[in-house]
């Protein structure tokens, strides 16, 4: 039954994407300002900023050095000399990402602003930002793209993550748009906003997931959020399990805290189709897996546990999604990597049980972590 529902939802999304494929990008060049917050982003900052500065849609880039202790400030000073007038470097004491974004907003003069991260590659040679801009021109107040994965200098875990990330984000956020009226989140690595909207509803650092908090605040105030699957960007992934654990813990606990902060949304269309399904599926899935493991261990032990954890039907589905990612990234290795994506499913389940529920009831979050960065490889 679950398989029938899943494939029915996929069919709905495919029809929607086919209809939306008629939308053309808005080619108003040099009409967007970009803000990039940076905290200890020295290894990857120059590559990310260069991509943005070479993008024809970008008028200027405002990079906010949020109290970095590495060579971020030096990189910015050197690049400002090369990109005089188009790169604005803002230096401040550490405030957190929300504070950095709001400080950068003071320097925005364009009617719309694109927000991304310093570890994220935004391709300069396609119309991704033009598709976001088309949604703004069609009446959206904020529009999110698709944060896929950068596989530059990437090891095993980033390939596993990349194998499902793009198709799953497209599937989930498109369904949230159709059913809930807005995508679950305008990602901090790929989001465009009307400048006046950000000035009216300001980012804050009351949670460690400021992009999720902002997205839900906009929904609560009646602003129109849209999902655009034609703009894909490439943030770096974690290369170690320890960093991945800390990052997912921050996301999941921040999600739980946002549910607490925005509990009035739960009874709305957005809450019923965007917020609650993800949390409920995670918690029910965790309990179901634990029960299945216990039952399997009572029969034949490890062999049955593996078969329960990675059923054949699930494996076929994820391999098919891995094929989609393999075509997009031009890496055939993503197809077999998809078989290991159960790592992330189980990771999410465990963190929900260990930390997510605690965050939901206490409103407290762990300190924000800083994953290791690597230099972007120039193609």
PDB file of N, CA and C in Angstrom, residues 35 102 105 113 115 193-203 214 218:
ATOM      1  N   UNK A  35      23.718  38.258  -0.686  1.00  0.00           N
ATOM      2  CA  UNK A  35      24.359  38.335   0.627  1.00  0.00           C
ATOM      3  C   UNK A  35      24.941  36.964   0.959  1.00  0.00           C
ATOM      4  N   UNK A 102      21.250  40.242   8.454  1.00  0.00           N
ATOM      5  CA  UNK A 102      20.579  41.535   8.613  1.00  0.00           C
ATOM      6  C   UNK A 102      21.569  42.684   8.450  1.00  0.00           C
ATOM      7  N   UNK A 105      22.019  43.114   4.816  1.00  0.00           N
ATOM      8  CA  UNK A 105      20.829  43.693   4.181  1.00  0.00           C
ATOM      9  C   UNK A 105      20.891  45.222   4.164  1.00  0.00           C
ATOM     10  N   UNK A 113      16.832  40.174  -3.268  1.00  0.00           N
ATOM     11  CA  UNK A 113      18.132  39.766  -2.738  1.00  0.00           C
ATOM     12  C   UNK A 113      18.210  38.249  -2.712  1.00  0.00           C
ATOM     13  N   UNK A 115      20.130  34.963  -1.156  1.00  0.00           N
ATOM     14  CA  UNK A 115      20.920  34.539  -0.005  1.00  0.00           C
ATOM     15  C   UNK A 115      21.516  33.167  -0.278  1.00  0.00           C
ATOM     16  N   UNK A 193      14.468  36.649  -2.092  1.00  0.00           N
ATOM     17  CA  UNK A 193      13.419  37.349  -1.365  1.00  0.00           C
ATOM     18  C   UNK A 193      13.226  38.739  -1.946  1.00  0.00           C
ATOM     19  N   UNK A 194      12.017  39.234  -1.843  1.00  0.00           N
ATOM     20  CA  UNK A 194      11.825  40.663  -2.050  1.00  0.00           C
ATOM     21  C   UNK A 194      12.542  41.381  -0.917  1.00  0.00           C
ATOM     22  N   UNK A 195      13.336  42.356  -1.247  1.00  0.00           N
ATOM     23  CA  UNK A 195      14.116  43.051  -0.226  1.00  0.00           C
ATOM     24  C   UNK A 195      13.221  43.657   0.845  1.00  0.00           C
ATOM     25  N   UNK A 196      12.099  44.217   0.430  1.00  0.00           N
ATOM     26  CA  UNK A 196      11.198  44.847   1.387  1.00  0.00           C
ATOM     27  C   UNK A 196      10.615  43.832   2.368  1.00  0.00           C
ATOM     28  N   UNK A 197      10.473  42.589   1.929  1.00  0.00           N
ATOM     29  CA  UNK A 197       9.942  41.550   2.805  1.00  0.00           C
ATOM     30  C   UNK A 197      10.940  41.227   3.909  1.00  0.00           C
ATOM     31  N   UNK A 198      12.217  41.089   3.553  1.00  0.00           N
ATOM     32  CA  UNK A 198      13.232  40.799   4.568  1.00  0.00           C
ATOM     33  C   UNK A 198      13.373  41.955   5.548  1.00  0.00           C
ATOM     34  N   UNK A 199      13.163  43.168   5.089  1.00  0.00           N
ATOM     35  CA  UNK A 199      13.256  44.308   6.006  1.00  0.00           C
ATOM     36  C   UNK A 199      12.052  44.367   6.943  1.00  0.00           C
ATOM     37  N   UNK A 200      10.945  43.793   6.502  1.00  0.00           N
ATOM     38  CA  UNK A 200       9.749  43.780   7.348  1.00  0.00           C
ATOM     39  C   UNK A 200       9.755  42.605   8.332  1.00  0.00           C
ATOM     40  N   UNK A 201      10.260  41.463   7.885  1.00  0.00           N
ATOM     41  CA  UNK A 201      10.321  40.260   8.731  1.00  0.00           C
ATOM     42  C   UNK A 201      11.792  39.883   8.855  1.00  0.00           C
ATOM     43  N   UNK A 202      12.400  40.281   9.907  1.00  0.00           N
ATOM     44  CA  UNK A 202      13.852  40.202  10.025  1.00  0.00           C
ATOM     45  C   UNK A 202      14.319  38.819  10.489  1.00  0.00           C
ATOM     46  N   UNK A 203      15.499  38.419   9.995  1.00  0.00           N
ATOM     47  CA  UNK A 203      16.133  37.206  10.502  1.00  0.00           C
ATOM     48  C   UNK A 203      16.514  37.403  11.968  1.00  0.00           C
ATOM     49  N   UNK A 214      12.721  31.713   9.599  1.00  0.00           N
ATOM     50  CA  UNK A 214      12.271  32.790   8.713  1.00  0.00           C
ATOM     51  C   UNK A 214      11.158  32.300   7.784  1.00  0.00           C
ATOM     52  N   UNK A 218       7.350  33.836   7.690  1.00  0.00           N
ATOM     53  CA  UNK A 218       6.723  34.416   6.499  1.00  0.00           C
ATOM     54  C   UNK A 218       5.366  33.770   6.225  1.00  0.00           C
TER      55      UNK A 218
END
